[in-house]
Short mmCIF file of C-alpha atoms and ligand atoms in Angstrom, two decimals:
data_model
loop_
_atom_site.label_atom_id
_atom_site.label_comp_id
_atom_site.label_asym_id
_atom_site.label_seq_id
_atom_site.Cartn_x
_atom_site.Cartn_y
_atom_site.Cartn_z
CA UNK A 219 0.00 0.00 0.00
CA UNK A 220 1.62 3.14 -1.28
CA UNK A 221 2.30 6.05 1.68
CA UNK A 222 1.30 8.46 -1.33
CA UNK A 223 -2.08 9.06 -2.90
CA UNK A 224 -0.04 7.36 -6.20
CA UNK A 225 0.66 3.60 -6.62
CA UNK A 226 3.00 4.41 -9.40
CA UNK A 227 5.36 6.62 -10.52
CA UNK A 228 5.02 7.17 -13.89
CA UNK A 229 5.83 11.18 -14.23
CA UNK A 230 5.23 14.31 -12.25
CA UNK A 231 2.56 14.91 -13.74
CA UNK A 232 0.23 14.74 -11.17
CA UNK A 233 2.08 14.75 -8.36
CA UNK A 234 0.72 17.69 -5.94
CA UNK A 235 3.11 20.06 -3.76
CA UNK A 236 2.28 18.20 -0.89
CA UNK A 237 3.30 14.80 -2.63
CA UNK A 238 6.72 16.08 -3.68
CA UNK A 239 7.17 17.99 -0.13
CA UNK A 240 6.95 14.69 0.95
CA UNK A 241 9.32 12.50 -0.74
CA UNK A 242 12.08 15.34 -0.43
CA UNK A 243 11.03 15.47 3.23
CA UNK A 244 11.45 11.39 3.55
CA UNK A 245 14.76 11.76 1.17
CA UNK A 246 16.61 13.46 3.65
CA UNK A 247 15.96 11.24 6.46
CA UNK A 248 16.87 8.69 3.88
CA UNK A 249 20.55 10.76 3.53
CA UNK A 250 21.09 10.36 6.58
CA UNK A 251 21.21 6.74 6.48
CA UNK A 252 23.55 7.06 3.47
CA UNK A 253 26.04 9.07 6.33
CA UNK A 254 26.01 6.23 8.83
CA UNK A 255 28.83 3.96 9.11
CA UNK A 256 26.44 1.46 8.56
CA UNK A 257 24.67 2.23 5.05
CA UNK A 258 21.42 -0.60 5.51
CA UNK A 259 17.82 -0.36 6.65
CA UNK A 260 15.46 -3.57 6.91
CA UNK A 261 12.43 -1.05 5.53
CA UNK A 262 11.69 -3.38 2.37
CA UNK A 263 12.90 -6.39 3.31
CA UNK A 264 10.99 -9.34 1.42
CA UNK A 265 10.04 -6.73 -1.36
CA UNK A 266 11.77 -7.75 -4.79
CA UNK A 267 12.46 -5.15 -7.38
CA UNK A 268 13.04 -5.52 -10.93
CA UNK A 269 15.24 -3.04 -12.50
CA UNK A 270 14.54 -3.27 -16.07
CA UNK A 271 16.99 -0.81 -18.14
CA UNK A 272 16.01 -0.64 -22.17
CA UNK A 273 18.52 2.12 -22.78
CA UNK A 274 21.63 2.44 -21.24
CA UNK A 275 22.18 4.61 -17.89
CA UNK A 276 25.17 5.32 -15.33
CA UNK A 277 24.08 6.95 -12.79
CA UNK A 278 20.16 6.16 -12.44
CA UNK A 279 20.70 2.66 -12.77
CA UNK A 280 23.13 2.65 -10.16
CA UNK A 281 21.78 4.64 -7.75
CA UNK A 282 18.70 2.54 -8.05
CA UNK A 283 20.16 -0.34 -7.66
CA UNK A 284 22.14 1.28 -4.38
CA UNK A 285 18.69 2.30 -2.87
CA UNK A 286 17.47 -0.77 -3.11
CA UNK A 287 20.01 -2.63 -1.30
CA UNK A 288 19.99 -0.03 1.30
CA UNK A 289 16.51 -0.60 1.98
CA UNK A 290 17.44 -4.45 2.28
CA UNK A 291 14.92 -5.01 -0.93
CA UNK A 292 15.77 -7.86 -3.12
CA UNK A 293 16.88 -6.71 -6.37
CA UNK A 294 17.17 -8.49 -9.92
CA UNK A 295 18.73 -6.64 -12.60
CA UNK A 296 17.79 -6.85 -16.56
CA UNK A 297 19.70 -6.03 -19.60
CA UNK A 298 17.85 -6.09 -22.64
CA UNK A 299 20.70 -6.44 -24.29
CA UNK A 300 21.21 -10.26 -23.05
CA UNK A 301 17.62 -10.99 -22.86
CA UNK A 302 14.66 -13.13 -25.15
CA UNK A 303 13.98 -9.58 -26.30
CA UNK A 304 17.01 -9.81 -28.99
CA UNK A 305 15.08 -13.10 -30.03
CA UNK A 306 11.66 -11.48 -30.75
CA UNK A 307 10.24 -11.40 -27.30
CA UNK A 308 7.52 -8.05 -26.80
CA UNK A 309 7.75 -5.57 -24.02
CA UNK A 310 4.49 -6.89 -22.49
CA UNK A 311 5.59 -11.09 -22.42
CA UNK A 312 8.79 -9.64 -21.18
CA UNK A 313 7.31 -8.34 -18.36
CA UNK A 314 4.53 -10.55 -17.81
CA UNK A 315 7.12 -12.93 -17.51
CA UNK A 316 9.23 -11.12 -14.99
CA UNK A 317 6.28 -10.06 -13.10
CA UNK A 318 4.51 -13.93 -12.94
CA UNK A 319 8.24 -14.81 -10.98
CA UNK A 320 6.04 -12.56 -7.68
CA UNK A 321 7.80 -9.17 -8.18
CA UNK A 322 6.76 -5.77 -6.49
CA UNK A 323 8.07 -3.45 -8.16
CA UNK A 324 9.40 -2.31 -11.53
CA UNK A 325 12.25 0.24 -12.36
CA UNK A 326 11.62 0.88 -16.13
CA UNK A 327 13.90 3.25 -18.58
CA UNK A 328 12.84 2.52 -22.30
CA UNK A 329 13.47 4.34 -25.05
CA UNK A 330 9.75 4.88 -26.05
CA UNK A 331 7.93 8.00 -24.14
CA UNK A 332 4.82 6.50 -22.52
CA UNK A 333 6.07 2.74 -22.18
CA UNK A 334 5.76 3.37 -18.54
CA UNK A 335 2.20 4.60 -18.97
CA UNK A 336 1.66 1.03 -21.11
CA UNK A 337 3.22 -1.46 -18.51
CA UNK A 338 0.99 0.17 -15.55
CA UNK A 339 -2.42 -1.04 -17.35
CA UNK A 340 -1.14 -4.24 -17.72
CA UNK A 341 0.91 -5.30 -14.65
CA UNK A 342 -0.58 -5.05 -10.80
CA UNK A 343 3.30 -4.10 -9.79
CA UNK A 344 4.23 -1.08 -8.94
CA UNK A 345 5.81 0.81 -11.64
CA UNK A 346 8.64 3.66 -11.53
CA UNK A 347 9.56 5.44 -14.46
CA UNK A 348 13.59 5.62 -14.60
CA UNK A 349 13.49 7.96 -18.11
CA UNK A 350 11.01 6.83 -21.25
CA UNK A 351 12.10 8.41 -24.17
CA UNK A 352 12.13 12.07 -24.48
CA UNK A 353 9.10 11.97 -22.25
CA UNK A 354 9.39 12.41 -18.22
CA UNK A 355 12.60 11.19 -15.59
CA UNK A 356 11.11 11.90 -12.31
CA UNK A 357 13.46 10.82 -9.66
CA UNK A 358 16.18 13.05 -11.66
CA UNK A 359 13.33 15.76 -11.55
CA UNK A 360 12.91 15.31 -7.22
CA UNK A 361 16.65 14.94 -7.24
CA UNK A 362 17.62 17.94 -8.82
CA UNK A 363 14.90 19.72 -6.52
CA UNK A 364 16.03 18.47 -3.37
CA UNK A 365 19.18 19.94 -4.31
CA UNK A 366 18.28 23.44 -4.74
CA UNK A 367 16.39 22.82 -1.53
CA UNK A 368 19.24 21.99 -0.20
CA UNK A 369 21.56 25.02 -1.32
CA UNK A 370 18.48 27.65 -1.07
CA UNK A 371 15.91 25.99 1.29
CA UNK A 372 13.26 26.72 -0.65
CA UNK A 373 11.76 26.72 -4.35
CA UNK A 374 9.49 29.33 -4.10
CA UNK A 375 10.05 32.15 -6.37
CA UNK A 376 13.76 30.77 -7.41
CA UNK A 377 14.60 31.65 -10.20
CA UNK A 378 16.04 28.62 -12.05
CA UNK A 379 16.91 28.29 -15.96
CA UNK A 380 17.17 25.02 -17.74
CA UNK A 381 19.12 25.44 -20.69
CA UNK A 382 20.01 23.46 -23.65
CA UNK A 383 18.39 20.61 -26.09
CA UNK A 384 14.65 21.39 -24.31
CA UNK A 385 12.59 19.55 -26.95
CA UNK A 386 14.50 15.97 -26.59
CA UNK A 387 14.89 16.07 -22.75
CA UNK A 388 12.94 13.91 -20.14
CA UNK A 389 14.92 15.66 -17.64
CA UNK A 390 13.60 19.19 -18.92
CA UNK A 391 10.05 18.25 -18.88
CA UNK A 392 9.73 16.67 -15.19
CA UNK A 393 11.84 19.65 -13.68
CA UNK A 394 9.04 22.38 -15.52
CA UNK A 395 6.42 20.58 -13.92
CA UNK A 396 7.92 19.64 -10.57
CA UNK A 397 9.54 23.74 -10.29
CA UNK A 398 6.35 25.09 -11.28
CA UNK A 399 4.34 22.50 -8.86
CA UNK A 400 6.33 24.06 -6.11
CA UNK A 401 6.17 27.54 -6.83
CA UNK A 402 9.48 28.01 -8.37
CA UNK A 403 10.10 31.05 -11.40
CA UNK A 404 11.09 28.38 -14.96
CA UNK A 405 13.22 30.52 -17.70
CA UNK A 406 13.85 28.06 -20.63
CA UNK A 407 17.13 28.86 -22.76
CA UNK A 408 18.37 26.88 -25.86
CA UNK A 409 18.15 27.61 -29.60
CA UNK A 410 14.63 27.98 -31.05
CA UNK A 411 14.98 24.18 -33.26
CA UNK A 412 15.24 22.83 -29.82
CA UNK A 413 12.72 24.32 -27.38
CA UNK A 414 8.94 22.20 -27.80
CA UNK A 415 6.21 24.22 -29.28
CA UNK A 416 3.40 25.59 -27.18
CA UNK A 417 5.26 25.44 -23.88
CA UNK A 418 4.72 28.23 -23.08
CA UNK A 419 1.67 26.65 -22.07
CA UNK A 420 3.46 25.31 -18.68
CA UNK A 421 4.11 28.64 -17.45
CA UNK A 422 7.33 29.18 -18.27
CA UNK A 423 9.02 32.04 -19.64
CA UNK A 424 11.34 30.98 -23.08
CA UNK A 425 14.39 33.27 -23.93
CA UNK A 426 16.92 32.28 -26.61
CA UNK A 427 20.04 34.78 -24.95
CA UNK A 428 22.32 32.85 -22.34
CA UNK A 429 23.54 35.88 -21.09
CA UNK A 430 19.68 36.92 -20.60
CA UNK A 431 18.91 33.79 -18.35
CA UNK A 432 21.97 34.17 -16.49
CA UNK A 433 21.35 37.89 -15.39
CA UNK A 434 17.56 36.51 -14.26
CA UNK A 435 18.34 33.35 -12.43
CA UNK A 436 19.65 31.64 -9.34
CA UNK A 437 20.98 28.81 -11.01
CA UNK A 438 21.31 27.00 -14.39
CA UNK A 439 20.43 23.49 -14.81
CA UNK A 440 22.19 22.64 -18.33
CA UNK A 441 21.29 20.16 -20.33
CA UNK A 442 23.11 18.20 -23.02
CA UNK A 443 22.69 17.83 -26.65
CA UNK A 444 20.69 14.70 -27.36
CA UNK A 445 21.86 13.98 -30.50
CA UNK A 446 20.93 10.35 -30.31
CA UNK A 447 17.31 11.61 -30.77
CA UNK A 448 17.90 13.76 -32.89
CA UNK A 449 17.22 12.53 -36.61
CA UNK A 450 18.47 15.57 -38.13
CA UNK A 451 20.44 18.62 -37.59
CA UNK A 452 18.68 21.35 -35.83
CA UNK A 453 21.59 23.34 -35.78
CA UNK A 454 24.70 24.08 -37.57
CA UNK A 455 27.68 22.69 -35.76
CA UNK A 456 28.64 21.94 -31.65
CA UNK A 457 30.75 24.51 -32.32
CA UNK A 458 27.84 27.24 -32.82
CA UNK A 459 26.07 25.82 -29.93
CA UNK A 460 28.88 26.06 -27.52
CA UNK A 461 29.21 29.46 -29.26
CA UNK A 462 26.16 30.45 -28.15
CA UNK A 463 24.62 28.18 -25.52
CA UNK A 464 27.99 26.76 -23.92
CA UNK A 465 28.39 27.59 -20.25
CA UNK A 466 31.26 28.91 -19.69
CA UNK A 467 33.31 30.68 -16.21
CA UNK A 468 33.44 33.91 -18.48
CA UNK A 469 30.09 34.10 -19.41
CA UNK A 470 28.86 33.35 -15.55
CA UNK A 471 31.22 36.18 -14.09
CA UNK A 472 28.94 38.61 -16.13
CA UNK A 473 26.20 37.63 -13.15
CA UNK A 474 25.55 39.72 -10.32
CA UNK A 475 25.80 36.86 -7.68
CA UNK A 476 27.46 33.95 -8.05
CA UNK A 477 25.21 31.01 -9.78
CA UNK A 478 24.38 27.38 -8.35
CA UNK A 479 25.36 25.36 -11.67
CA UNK A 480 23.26 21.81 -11.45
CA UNK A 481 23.89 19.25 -14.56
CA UNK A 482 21.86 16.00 -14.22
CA UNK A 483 24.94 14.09 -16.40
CA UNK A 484 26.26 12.63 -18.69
CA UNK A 485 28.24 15.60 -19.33
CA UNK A 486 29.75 16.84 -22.96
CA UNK A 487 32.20 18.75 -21.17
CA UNK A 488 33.99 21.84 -23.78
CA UNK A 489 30.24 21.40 -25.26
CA UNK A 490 27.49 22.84 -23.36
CA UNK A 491 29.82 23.33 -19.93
CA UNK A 492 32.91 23.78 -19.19
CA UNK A 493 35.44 22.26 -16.78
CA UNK A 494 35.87 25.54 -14.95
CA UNK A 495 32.56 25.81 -14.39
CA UNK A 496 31.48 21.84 -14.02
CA UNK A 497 34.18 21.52 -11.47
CA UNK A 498 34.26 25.13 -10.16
CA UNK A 499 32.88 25.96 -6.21
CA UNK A 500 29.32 26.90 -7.39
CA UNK A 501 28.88 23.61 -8.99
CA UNK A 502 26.43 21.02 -6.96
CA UNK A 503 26.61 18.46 -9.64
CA UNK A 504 28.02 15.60 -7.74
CA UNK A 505 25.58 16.45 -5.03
CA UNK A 506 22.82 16.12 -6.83
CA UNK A 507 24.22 12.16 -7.40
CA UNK A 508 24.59 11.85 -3.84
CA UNK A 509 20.66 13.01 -3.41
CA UNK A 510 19.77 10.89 -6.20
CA UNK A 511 20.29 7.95 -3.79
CA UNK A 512 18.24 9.60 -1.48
CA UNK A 513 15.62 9.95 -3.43
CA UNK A 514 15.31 6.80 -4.78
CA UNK A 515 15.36 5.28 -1.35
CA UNK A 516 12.29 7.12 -0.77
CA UNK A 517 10.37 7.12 -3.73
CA UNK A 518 10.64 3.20 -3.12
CA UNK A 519 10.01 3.92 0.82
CA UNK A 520 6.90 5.98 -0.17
CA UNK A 521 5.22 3.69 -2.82
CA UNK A 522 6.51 0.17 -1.65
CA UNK A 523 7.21 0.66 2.11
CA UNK A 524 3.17 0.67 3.02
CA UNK A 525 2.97 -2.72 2.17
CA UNK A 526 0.43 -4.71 4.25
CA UNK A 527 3.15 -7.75 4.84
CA UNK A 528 5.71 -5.23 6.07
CA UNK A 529 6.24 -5.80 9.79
CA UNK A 530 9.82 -4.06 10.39
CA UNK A 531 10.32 -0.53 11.66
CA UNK A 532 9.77 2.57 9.34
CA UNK A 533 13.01 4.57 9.30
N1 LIG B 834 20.88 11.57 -15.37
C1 LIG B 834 20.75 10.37 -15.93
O1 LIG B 834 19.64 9.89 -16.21
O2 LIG B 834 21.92 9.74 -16.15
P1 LIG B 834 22.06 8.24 -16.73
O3 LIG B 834 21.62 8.27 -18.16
O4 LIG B 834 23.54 7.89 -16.55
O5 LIG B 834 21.19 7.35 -15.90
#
C-alpha cells in the first residue's frame, strides 16, 4: 500500500506540492542513512524489485540499484541487451514474464515516451519510471529539486533556468512541472529548433540569450545535446552551440551573484559546460548524485514501504 495518494510513478505529472514535499522530506531522512557507518535499513525487506533498463544509464541505474540494497529489498537486474527480447520477445511477455516470478516493483527506462504509462495497465506491480524516451525522468526531476532545496531551502520564487536541447529532454520536462508544482520562477534557454512548441503553455518564460537567463536566475540546470534523438540537424555545428549556448566561467562572471550550476549528467564537457565551471565551487553536480540515492530510497520507501506484509520498523 503506497504512503502516497499514487501507486506508481510514472511522471510528475500529477504529483501535488504536498506529494513532492513529501518525498524530499522522507529523502533526507533517507541521507542520513547514506552518512552512517552502517549504510542498511530492513524497511523493504521481502520486497523484490526488478530493474529493467532498455537504454543504457550510469548513474540512475546505479543509484537505483544502491537504494534498493539499502533498503534491504531484493533486487534483480535486466539487460535487454542479453535478454529473449534480442530473439523477438515483446515488451508486455517480457514483463509478464518477470512479473509472474512474484515481483513488487518495476524500475523501467525505455526508449519509447509512454512505455511506462503502457506497462501500468497491464501489470498489478508497482511501476517507476527511470526515463522513457524524451518523455518524463522523475526521480532526476525530485533529485535535482532536493538539491536546490538543499543550497536555497526553498523553491518558491527561485529563479532557475534550464538550458540546452529542451525539446528531446525527459529531464527538462519533469523539472518544468515539478519547479512550477512548487512555486518556483522556470526561464527556458536553448536555440529555437530545440525548445517544444506551445510550452509556453506550462508557465514558463522561453528566452533564446544565455547571457539573458543568467542575469535573471539563481541557477542553471544545463542540459546536453541529445543527439541520439535527434534525426536531423537542428543546428549548424557543436561549435555554434557552444558558441552560443555553452556555459562557460566567463560568461557566468557577467552575473551579479554567483550562480548554483546543477547538470543531471552525462556531461559533454567543452560542449554545453565547461570544466571551470562543471568543477568550479558553485557547482552542486556531484551532489545532486549523492541526493539521487536519497531519493530513490524514498520514492521506493513511499510507494513500496506501506505494504500490508511489512512488519519491520519505518526509518
Ligand atoms: N541523469 C541520468 O539519467 O543519467 P544516466 O543516463 O547515466 O542514468
Amino acid at each position: 500500500m503506497s504512503l502516497l495518494p499514487h501507486k506508481h510513478m510514472l511522471g510528475l505529472e500529477g504529483y501535488s506540492e504536498q506529494d513532492i514535499t513529501t518525498i524530499m522530506d522522507t529523502a533526507e531522512r533517507m541521507r542520513e542513512i547514506l552518512e552512517r557507518p552502517l549504510k542498511k535499513v530492513p524497511t523493504l525487506r521481502g520486497i523484490t524489485v526488478v530493474n529493467l533498463f532498455f537504454e543504457s544509464s550510469t548513474r540512475t541505474r546505479t543509484s537505483f540499484e544502491l537504494a534498493e540494497k539499502r533498503l534491504s529489498a531484493d533486487t534483480i537486474n535486466f539487460s535487454a541487451s542479453v535478454s529473449a527480447l534480442s530473439k523477438g520477445e515483446t515488451l508486455l511477455d517480457t514483463a509478464r514474464n518477470i512479473e509472474a516470478m512474484k515481483i513488487d516493483v518495476v524500475v523501467m527506462r525505455h526508449r519509447s515516451p509512454g512505455s511506462c504509462h503502457f506497462l501500468a495497465k497491464h501489470l498489478d506491480s508497482i511501476i517507476v519510471n527511470a526515463g522513457d524516451g524524451c518523455h518524463e525522468h522523475p526521480t532526476q526531476a525530485l533529485l535535482d529539486m532536493l538539491t536546490l532545496r538543499e543550497k536555497f531551502g526553498t523553491l518558491k520564487g527561485l529563479r532557475v533556468a534550464l538550458v540546452g536541447d529542451i525539446s528531446h529532454s525527459r529531464v527538462a520536462l519533469s523539472n518544468i512541472i515539478g519547479l512550477k508544482t512548487m512555486g518556483a520562477n522556470v526561464i527556458l534557454c536553448g536555440p529555437a529548433t530545440l525548445m517544444p512548441r506551445g510550452i509556453e503553455q506550462y508557465g514558463v518564460e522561453v528566452t533564446h540569450s544565455l547571457d539573458d537567463a543568467i542575469h535573471r536566475s539563481d541557477a542553471l540546470n544545463i542540459f546536453r545535446i541529445q543527439l541520439e534523438r535527434q534525426d536531423v540537424g537542428l543546428f549548424p555545428s557543436l561549435r555554434e552551440y557552444q558558441k552560443y549556448f555553452g556555459v562557460t566561467r566567463a560568461r557566468l562572471e557577467k552575473a551579479v551573484a554567483p550562480l548554483t550550476i546543477l547538470h543531471p549528467g552525462p556531461m559533454n564537457r567543452g560542449v554545453e559546460i565547461t570544466s571551470d565551471v562543471a568543477d568550479g565551487e558553485h557547482s552542486v553536480i556531484l551532489r545532486q548524485v549523492t541526493n539521487g540515492v536519497a531519493v530513490r530510497m524514498a520514492v521506493l520507501y513511499l510507494l513500496a514501504g506501506g505494504h500490508p506484509e511489512l512488519s519491520e520498523p519505518k526509518p
